[in-house]
């Protein structure tokens, strides 16, 4: 009771492909409590707390995932780093 379900379509990340920053835009009132940047091997290569913008400038070009935790609900989005 009371736990709100988060729809991953209500959370957008841009720009894709990214050069130096990824912006997280959500229809929900809260920002993600924790964001992890994960490579294709499942390794965390970056992390932020309570941010709506993530610096990805030091990442090598390739495909990555953003794992975002919104009030206990994890949502994963993929992005390309140029």
mmCIF file of N, CA and C in Angstrom:
data_model
loop_
_atom_site.group_PDB
_atom_site.id
_atom_site.type_symbol
_atom_site.label_atom_id
_atom_site.label_comp_id
_atom_site.label_asym_id
_atom_site.label_seq_id
_atom_site.Cartn_x
_atom_site.Cartn_y
_atom_site.Cartn_z
ATOM 1 N N UNK A 1 0.848 -1.190 0.000
ATOM 2 C CA UNK A 1 0.000 0.000 0.000
ATOM 3 C C UNK A 1 0.880 1.235 0.000
ATOM 4 N N UNK A 2 0.587 2.182 -0.877
ATOM 5 C CA UNK A 2 1.263 3.461 -0.861
ATOM 6 C C UNK A 2 2.514 3.553 -1.716
ATOM 7 N N UNK A 3 3.065 2.441 -2.173
ATOM 8 C CA UNK A 3 4.266 2.536 -3.007
ATOM 9 C C UNK A 3 3.852 2.813 -4.439
ATOM 10 N N UNK A 4 4.301 3.932 -4.952
ATOM 11 C CA UNK A 4 3.956 4.344 -6.304
ATOM 12 C C UNK A 4 4.782 3.554 -7.307
ATOM 13 N N UNK A 5 4.124 3.070 -8.350
ATOM 14 C CA UNK A 5 4.825 2.378 -9.414
ATOM 15 C C UNK A 5 5.389 3.405 -10.391
ATOM 16 N N UNK A 6 6.611 3.243 -10.780
ATOM 17 C CA UNK A 6 7.246 4.143 -11.734
ATOM 18 C C UNK A 6 7.250 3.477 -13.096
ATOM 19 N N UNK A 7 6.796 4.206 -14.092
ATOM 20 C CA UNK A 7 6.753 3.738 -15.464
ATOM 21 C C UNK A 7 8.023 4.223 -16.148
ATOM 22 N N UNK A 8 8.807 3.309 -16.712
ATOM 23 C CA UNK A 8 10.082 3.714 -17.314
ATOM 24 C C UNK A 8 9.884 4.656 -18.498
ATOM 25 N N UNK A 9 8.732 4.617 -19.152
ATOM 26 C CA UNK A 9 8.466 5.542 -20.259
ATOM 27 C C UNK A 9 8.279 6.976 -19.780
ATOM 28 N N UNK A 10 8.018 7.170 -18.510
ATOM 29 C CA UNK A 10 7.834 8.507 -17.942
ATOM 30 C C UNK A 10 9.168 9.144 -17.569
ATOM 31 N N UNK A 11 10.261 8.408 -17.793
ATOM 32 C CA UNK A 11 11.602 8.915 -17.493
ATOM 33 C C UNK A 11 12.389 8.951 -18.793
ATOM 34 N N UNK A 12 12.878 10.126 -19.139
ATOM 35 C CA UNK A 12 13.620 10.326 -20.385
ATOM 36 C C UNK A 12 15.062 10.697 -20.051
ATOM 37 N N UNK A 13 15.986 10.227 -20.875
ATOM 38 C CA UNK A 13 17.377 10.665 -20.760
ATOM 39 C C UNK A 13 17.798 11.217 -22.125
ATOM 40 N N UNK A 14 18.558 12.284 -22.088
ATOM 41 C CA UNK A 14 19.005 12.917 -23.339
ATOM 42 C C UNK A 14 20.227 13.759 -23.059
ATOM 43 N N UNK A 15 21.024 14.141 -24.064
ATOM 44 C CA UNK A 15 20.899 13.734 -25.471
ATOM 45 C C UNK A 15 21.471 12.341 -25.686
ATOM 46 N N UNK A 16 21.015 11.693 -26.724
ATOM 47 C CA UNK A 16 21.557 10.401 -27.129
ATOM 48 C C UNK A 16 21.853 10.512 -28.613
ATOM 49 N N UNK A 17 23.076 10.333 -29.046
ATOM 50 C CA UNK A 17 24.253 10.008 -28.236
ATOM 51 C C UNK A 17 24.726 11.205 -27.407
ATOM 52 N N UNK A 18 25.427 10.896 -26.336
ATOM 53 C CA UNK A 18 25.908 11.921 -25.410
ATOM 54 C C UNK A 18 27.387 12.191 -25.636
ATOM 55 N N UNK A 19 27.770 13.439 -25.437
ATOM 56 C CA UNK A 19 29.186 13.797 -25.506
ATOM 57 C C UNK A 19 29.780 13.970 -24.116
ATOM 58 N N UNK A 20 29.147 14.831 -23.294
ATOM 59 C CA UNK A 20 29.724 15.092 -21.970
ATOM 60 C C UNK A 20 28.721 14.997 -20.823
ATOM 61 N N UNK A 21 27.435 15.121 -21.105
ATOM 62 C CA UNK A 21 26.426 15.063 -20.044
ATOM 63 C C UNK A 21 25.175 14.323 -20.499
ATOM 64 N N UNK A 22 24.534 13.658 -19.543
ATOM 65 C CA UNK A 22 23.223 13.048 -19.745
ATOM 66 C C UNK A 22 22.279 13.754 -18.776
ATOM 67 N N UNK A 23 21.145 14.192 -19.289
ATOM 68 C CA UNK A 23 20.118 14.807 -18.448
ATOM 69 C C UNK A 23 18.994 13.805 -18.239
ATOM 70 N N UNK A 24 18.531 13.697 -16.991
ATOM 71 C CA UNK A 24 17.419 12.819 -16.644
ATOM 72 C C UNK A 24 16.201 13.701 -16.430
ATOM 73 N N UNK A 25 15.146 13.422 -17.179
ATOM 74 C CA UNK A 25 13.903 14.175 -17.042
ATOM 75 C C UNK A 25 12.799 13.194 -16.671
ATOM 76 N N UNK A 26 12.080 13.508 -15.614
ATOM 77 C CA UNK A 26 11.067 12.602 -15.097
ATOM 78 C C UNK A 26 9.742 13.320 -14.930
ATOM 79 N N UNK A 27 8.659 12.589 -15.196
ATOM 80 C CA UNK A 27 7.326 13.122 -14.934
ATOM 81 C C UNK A 27 6.994 13.050 -13.442
ATOM 82 N N UNK A 28 7.836 12.387 -12.678
ATOM 83 C CA UNK A 28 7.617 12.228 -11.245
ATOM 84 C C UNK A 28 8.281 13.374 -10.491
ATOM 85 N N UNK A 29 7.773 13.699 -9.324
ATOM 86 C CA UNK A 29 8.299 14.858 -8.602
ATOM 87 C C UNK A 29 9.703 14.693 -8.035
ATOM 88 N N UNK A 30 10.160 13.473 -7.871
ATOM 89 C CA UNK A 30 11.479 13.284 -7.256
ATOM 90 C C UNK A 30 12.553 13.059 -8.309
ATOM 91 N N UNK A 31 13.788 13.415 -7.963
ATOM 92 C CA UNK A 31 14.930 13.053 -8.784
ATOM 93 C C UNK A 31 15.381 11.665 -8.322
ATOM 94 N N UNK A 32 16.161 10.967 -9.154
ATOM 95 C CA UNK A 32 16.628 9.650 -8.708
ATOM 96 C C UNK A 32 17.467 9.784 -7.434
ATOM 97 N N UNK A 33 17.264 8.875 -6.497
ATOM 98 C CA UNK A 33 18.042 8.888 -5.264
ATOM 99 C C UNK A 33 19.474 8.445 -5.530
ATOM 100 N N UNK A 34 19.633 7.552 -6.495
ATOM 101 C CA UNK A 34 20.964 7.049 -6.840
ATOM 102 C C UNK A 34 20.969 6.717 -8.320
ATOM 103 N N UNK A 35 22.042 7.079 -8.996
ATOM 104 C CA UNK A 35 22.207 6.772 -10.410
ATOM 105 C C UNK A 35 23.567 6.108 -10.582
ATOM 106 N N UNK A 36 23.584 4.946 -11.223
ATOM 107 C CA UNK A 36 24.834 4.267 -11.534
ATOM 108 C C UNK A 36 24.970 4.184 -13.052
ATOM 109 N N UNK A 37 26.163 4.480 -13.552
ATOM 110 C CA UNK A 37 26.482 4.290 -14.964
ATOM 111 C C UNK A 37 27.187 2.943 -15.055
ATOM 112 N N UNK A 38 26.648 2.057 -15.898
ATOM 113 C CA UNK A 38 27.142 0.679 -15.968
ATOM 114 C C UNK A 38 27.544 0.367 -17.401
ATOM 115 N N UNK A 39 28.691 -0.298 -17.559
ATOM 116 C CA UNK A 39 29.135 -0.686 -18.903
ATOM 117 C C UNK A 39 28.510 -2.020 -19.304
ATOM 118 N N UNK A 40 28.843 -2.496 -20.512
ATOM 119 C CA UNK A 40 28.263 -3.738 -21.019
ATOM 120 C C UNK A 40 28.682 -4.975 -20.237
ATOM 121 N N UNK A 41 29.755 -4.861 -19.466
ATOM 122 C CA UNK A 41 30.199 -5.980 -18.633
ATOM 123 C C UNK A 41 29.504 -5.983 -17.275
ATOM 124 N N UNK A 42 28.618 -4.998 -17.040
ATOM 125 C CA UNK A 42 27.913 -4.907 -15.765
ATOM 126 C C UNK A 42 28.703 -4.199 -14.682
ATOM 127 N N UNK A 43 29.811 -3.581 -15.061
ATOM 128 C CA UNK A 43 30.661 -2.883 -14.088
ATOM 129 C C UNK A 43 30.196 -1.437 -13.937
ATOM 130 N N UNK A 44 30.079 -0.981 -12.692
ATOM 131 C CA UNK A 44 29.742 0.425 -12.437
ATOM 132 C C UNK A 44 30.959 1.275 -12.780
ATOM 133 N N UNK A 45 30.778 2.244 -13.676
ATOM 134 C CA UNK A 45 31.878 3.114 -14.094
ATOM 135 C C UNK A 45 31.626 4.567 -13.699
ATOM 136 N N UNK A 46 30.530 4.812 -13.011
ATOM 137 C CA UNK A 46 30.204 6.146 -12.533
ATOM 138 C C UNK A 46 28.996 6.071 -11.630
ATOM 139 N N UNK A 47 28.857 7.082 -10.771
ATOM 140 C CA UNK A 47 27.759 7.074 -9.816
ATOM 141 C C UNK A 47 27.456 8.497 -9.368
ATOM 142 N N UNK A 48 26.190 8.750 -9.079
ATOM 143 C CA UNK A 48 25.778 10.054 -8.561
ATOM 144 C C UNK A 48 24.573 9.849 -7.654
ATOM 145 N N UNK A 49 24.358 10.784 -6.764
ATOM 146 C CA UNK A 49 23.209 10.747 -5.864
ATOM 147 C C UNK A 49 22.394 12.023 -6.028
ATOM 148 N N UNK A 50 21.083 11.831 -6.145
ATOM 149 C CA UNK A 50 20.133 12.937 -6.216
ATOM 150 C C UNK A 50 20.522 13.977 -7.250
ATOM 151 N N UNK A 51 20.811 13.513 -8.453
ATOM 152 C CA UNK A 51 21.200 14.398 -9.557
ATOM 153 C C UNK A 51 20.252 14.189 -10.727
ATOM 154 N N UNK A 52 20.019 15.251 -11.490
ATOM 155 C CA UNK A 52 19.244 15.126 -12.722
ATOM 156 C C UNK A 52 20.147 15.293 -13.941
ATOM 157 N N UNK A 53 21.448 15.502 -13.695
ATOM 158 C CA UNK A 53 22.416 15.620 -14.778
ATOM 159 C C UNK A 53 23.667 14.835 -14.395
ATOM 160 N N UNK A 54 24.131 13.991 -15.309
ATOM 161 C CA UNK A 54 25.260 13.115 -15.035
ATOM 162 C C UNK A 54 26.396 13.442 -15.998
ATOM 163 N N UNK A 55 27.598 13.632 -15.462
ATOM 164 C CA UNK A 55 28.771 13.908 -16.281
ATOM 165 C C UNK A 55 29.307 12.581 -16.825
ATOM 166 N N UNK A 56 29.345 12.461 -18.154
ATOM 167 C CA UNK A 56 29.859 11.244 -18.793
ATOM 168 C C UNK A 56 31.075 11.544 -19.671
ATOM 169 N N UNK A 57 31.665 12.723 -19.489
ATOM 170 C CA UNK A 57 32.754 13.167 -20.366
ATOM 171 C C UNK A 57 33.984 12.265 -20.307
ATOM 172 N N UNK A 58 34.235 11.586 -19.210
ATOM 173 C CA UNK A 58 35.437 10.758 -19.074
ATOM 174 C C UNK A 58 35.237 9.316 -19.538
ATOM 175 N N UNK A 59 34.023 8.976 -19.951
ATOM 176 C CA UNK A 59 33.767 7.615 -20.423
ATOM 177 C C UNK A 59 34.296 7.431 -21.839
ATOM 178 N N UNK A 60 34.719 6.213 -22.134
ATOM 179 C CA UNK A 60 35.116 5.861 -23.493
ATOM 180 C C UNK A 60 33.850 5.757 -24.353
ATOM 181 N N UNK A 61 33.946 6.025 -25.661
ATOM 182 C CA UNK A 61 32.771 5.878 -26.525
ATOM 183 C C UNK A 61 32.231 4.447 -26.460
ATOM 184 N N UNK A 62 30.910 4.327 -26.480
ATOM 185 C CA UNK A 62 30.291 3.002 -26.455
ATOM 186 C C UNK A 62 28.900 3.039 -25.865
ATOM 187 N N UNK A 63 28.348 1.864 -25.630
ATOM 188 C CA UNK A 63 27.006 1.695 -25.075
ATOM 189 C C UNK A 63 27.094 1.528 -23.559
ATOM 190 N N UNK A 64 26.231 2.237 -22.847
ATOM 191 C CA UNK A 64 26.192 2.183 -21.383
ATOM 192 C C UNK A 64 24.743 2.125 -20.917
ATOM 193 N N UNK A 65 24.571 1.847 -19.642
ATOM 194 C CA UNK A 65 23.251 1.842 -19.021
ATOM 195 C C UNK A 65 23.248 2.791 -17.832
ATOM 196 N N UNK A 66 22.138 3.482 -17.644
ATOM 197 C CA UNK A 66 21.911 4.262 -16.428
ATOM 198 C C UNK A 66 20.948 3.469 -15.573
ATOM 199 N N UNK A 67 21.379 3.086 -14.381
ATOM 200 C CA UNK A 67 20.497 2.412 -13.426
ATOM 201 C C UNK A 67 20.090 3.442 -12.397
ATOM 202 N N UNK A 68 18.813 3.784 -12.394
ATOM 203 C CA UNK A 68 18.301 4.843 -11.523
ATOM 204 C C UNK A 68 17.389 4.260 -10.467
ATOM 205 N N UNK A 69 17.557 4.714 -9.241
ATOM 206 C CA UNK A 69 16.718 4.265 -8.135
ATOM 207 C C UNK A 69 15.801 5.414 -7.727
ATOM 208 N N UNK A 70 14.508 5.219 -7.943
ATOM 209 C CA UNK A 70 13.480 6.178 -7.530
ATOM 210 C C UNK A 70 12.699 5.561 -6.376
ATOM 211 N N UNK A 71 12.953 5.999 -5.170
ATOM 212 C CA UNK A 71 12.190 5.532 -4.003
ATOM 213 C C UNK A 71 12.078 4.009 -3.938
ATOM 214 N N UNK A 72 13.190 3.311 -4.179
ATOM 215 C CA UNK A 72 13.195 1.860 -4.069
ATOM 216 C C UNK A 72 12.876 1.127 -5.359
ATOM 217 N N UNK A 73 12.465 1.819 -6.394
ATOM 218 C CA UNK A 73 12.150 1.213 -7.692
ATOM 219 C C UNK A 73 13.301 1.493 -8.649
ATOM 220 N N UNK A 74 13.917 0.446 -9.197
ATOM 221 C CA UNK A 74 15.041 0.637 -10.107
ATOM 222 C C UNK A 74 14.557 0.653 -11.554
ATOM 223 N N UNK A 75 15.016 1.646 -12.286
ATOM 224 C CA UNK A 75 14.696 1.782 -13.710
ATOM 225 C C UNK A 75 16.010 1.897 -14.459
ATOM 226 N N UNK A 76 16.140 1.137 -15.546
ATOM 227 C CA UNK A 76 17.369 1.136 -16.346
ATOM 228 C C UNK A 76 17.077 1.668 -17.738
ATOM 229 N N UNK A 77 17.936 2.578 -18.189
ATOM 230 C CA UNK A 77 17.861 3.137 -19.546
ATOM 231 C C UNK A 77 19.236 3.001 -20.173
ATOM 232 N N UNK A 78 19.290 2.766 -21.485
ATOM 233 C CA UNK A 78 20.583 2.677 -22.155
ATOM 234 C C UNK A 78 20.868 3.969 -22.892
ATOM 235 N N UNK A 79 22.168 4.235 -23.083
ATOM 236 C CA UNK A 79 22.584 5.404 -23.853
ATOM 237 C C UNK A 79 23.915 5.121 -24.535
ATOM 238 N N UNK A 80 24.195 5.920 -25.552
ATOM 239 C CA UNK A 80 25.440 5.808 -26.300
ATOM 240 C C UNK A 80 26.290 7.016 -25.983
ATOM 241 N N UNK A 81 27.562 6.777 -25.682
ATOM 242 C CA UNK A 81 28.535 7.834 -25.456
ATOM 243 C C UNK A 81 29.375 7.949 -26.717
ATOM 244 N N UNK A 82 29.426 9.165 -27.296
ATOM 245 C CA UNK A 82 30.250 9.382 -28.499
ATOM 246 C C UNK A 82 31.676 9.696 -28.129
#
